[in-house]
CSV table of C-alpha atoms in Angstrom, one decimal:
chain,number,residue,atom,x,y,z
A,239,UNK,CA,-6.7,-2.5,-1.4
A,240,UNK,CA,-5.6,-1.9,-4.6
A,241,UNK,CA,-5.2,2.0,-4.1
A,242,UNK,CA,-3.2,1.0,-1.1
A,243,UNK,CA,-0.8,-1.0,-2.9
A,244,UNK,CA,-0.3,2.0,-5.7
A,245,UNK,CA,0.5,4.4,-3.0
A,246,UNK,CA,3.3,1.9,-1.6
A,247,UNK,CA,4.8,1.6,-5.2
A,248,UNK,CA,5.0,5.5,-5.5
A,249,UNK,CA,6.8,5.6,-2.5
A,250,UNK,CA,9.2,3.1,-3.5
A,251,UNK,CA,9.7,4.7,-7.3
A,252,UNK,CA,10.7,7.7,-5.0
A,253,UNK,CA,12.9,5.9,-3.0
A,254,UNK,CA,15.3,4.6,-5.9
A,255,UNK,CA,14.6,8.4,-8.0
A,256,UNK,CA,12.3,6.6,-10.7
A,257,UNK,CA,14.9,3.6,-11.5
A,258,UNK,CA,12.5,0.9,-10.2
A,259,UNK,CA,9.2,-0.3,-9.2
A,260,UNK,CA,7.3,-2.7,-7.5
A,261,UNK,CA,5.4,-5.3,-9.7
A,262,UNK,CA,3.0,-8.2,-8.1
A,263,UNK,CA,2.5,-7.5,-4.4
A,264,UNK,CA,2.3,-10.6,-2.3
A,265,UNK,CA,-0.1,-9.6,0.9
A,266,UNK,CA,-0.1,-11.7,4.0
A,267,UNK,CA,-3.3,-10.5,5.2
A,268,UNK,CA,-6.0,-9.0,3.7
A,269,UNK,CA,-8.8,-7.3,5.9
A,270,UNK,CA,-11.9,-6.0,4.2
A,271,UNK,CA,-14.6,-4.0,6.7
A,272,UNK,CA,-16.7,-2.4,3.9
A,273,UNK,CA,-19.9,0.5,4.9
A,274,UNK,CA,-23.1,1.0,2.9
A,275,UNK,CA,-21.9,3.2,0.0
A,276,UNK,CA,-20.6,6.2,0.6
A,277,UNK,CA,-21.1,8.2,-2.6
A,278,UNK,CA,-18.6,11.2,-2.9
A,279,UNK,CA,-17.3,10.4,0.7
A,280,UNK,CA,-13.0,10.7,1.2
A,281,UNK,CA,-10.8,7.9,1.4
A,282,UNK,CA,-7.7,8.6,3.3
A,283,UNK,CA,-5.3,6.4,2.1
A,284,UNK,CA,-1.8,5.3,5.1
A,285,UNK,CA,1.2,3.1,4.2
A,286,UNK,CA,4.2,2.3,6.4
A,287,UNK,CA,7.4,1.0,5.0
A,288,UNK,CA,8.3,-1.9,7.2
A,289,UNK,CA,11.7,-2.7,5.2
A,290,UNK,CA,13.0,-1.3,1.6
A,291,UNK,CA,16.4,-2.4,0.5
A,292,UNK,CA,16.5,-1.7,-3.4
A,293,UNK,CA,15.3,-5.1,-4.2
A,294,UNK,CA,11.7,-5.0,-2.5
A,295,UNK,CA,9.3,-3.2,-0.2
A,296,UNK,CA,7.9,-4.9,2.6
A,297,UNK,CA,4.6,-2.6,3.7
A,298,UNK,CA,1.6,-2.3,5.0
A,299,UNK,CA,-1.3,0.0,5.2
A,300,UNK,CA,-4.9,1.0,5.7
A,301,UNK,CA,-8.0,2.6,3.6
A,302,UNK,CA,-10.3,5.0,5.8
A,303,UNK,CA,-13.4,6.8,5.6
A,304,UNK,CA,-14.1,8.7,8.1
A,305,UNK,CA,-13.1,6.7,11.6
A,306,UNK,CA,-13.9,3.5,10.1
A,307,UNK,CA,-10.8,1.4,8.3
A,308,UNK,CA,-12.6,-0.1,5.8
A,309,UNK,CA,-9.4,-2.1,4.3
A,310,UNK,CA,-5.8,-3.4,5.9
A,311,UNK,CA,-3.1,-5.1,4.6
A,312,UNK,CA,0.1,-6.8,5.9
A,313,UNK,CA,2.9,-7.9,5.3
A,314,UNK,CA,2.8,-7.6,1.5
A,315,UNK,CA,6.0,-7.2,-0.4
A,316,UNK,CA,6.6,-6.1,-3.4
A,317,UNK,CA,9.7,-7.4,-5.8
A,318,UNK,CA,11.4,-3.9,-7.6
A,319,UNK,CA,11.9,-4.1,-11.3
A,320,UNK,CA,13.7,-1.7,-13.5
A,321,UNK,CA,11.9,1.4,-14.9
């Protein structure tokens, strides 16, 4: 979740060319679907901009391993802070 949450802020330093970032994500929904360990096994990380307007990002996103999402989150948001 948390890794999911980074990749949103690097998309929104991007967005404003390193003059902001997000700081304390809200989520609206958490989902957690864990598997047995999976030692050395890839995690392919997906985030989707829903709305970015200079002063937040509202995103949401996925964690998977395999075919199996193993996290989801929605409708966080993230308030943008100078760099």
């Amino acid at each position: 979740i948390e890794a999911i949450g980074q990749l949103a802020s690097w998309i929104a330093i991007l967005r404003t060319d390193f003059a902001s970032r997000p700081v304390a994500a809200l989520a609206g929904v958490v989902r957690l679907d864990p598997l047995p360990q999976l030692e050395g096994a890839p995690v392919r990380l997906e985030v989707q901009v829903d709305r970015f307007d200079g002063r937040a990002i509202l995103y949401r996103g996925s964690a998977t391993i395999g075919d199996h999402v193993v996290g989801r989150v929605e409708r966080c948001v993230g308030p943008l802070l100078p760099m």
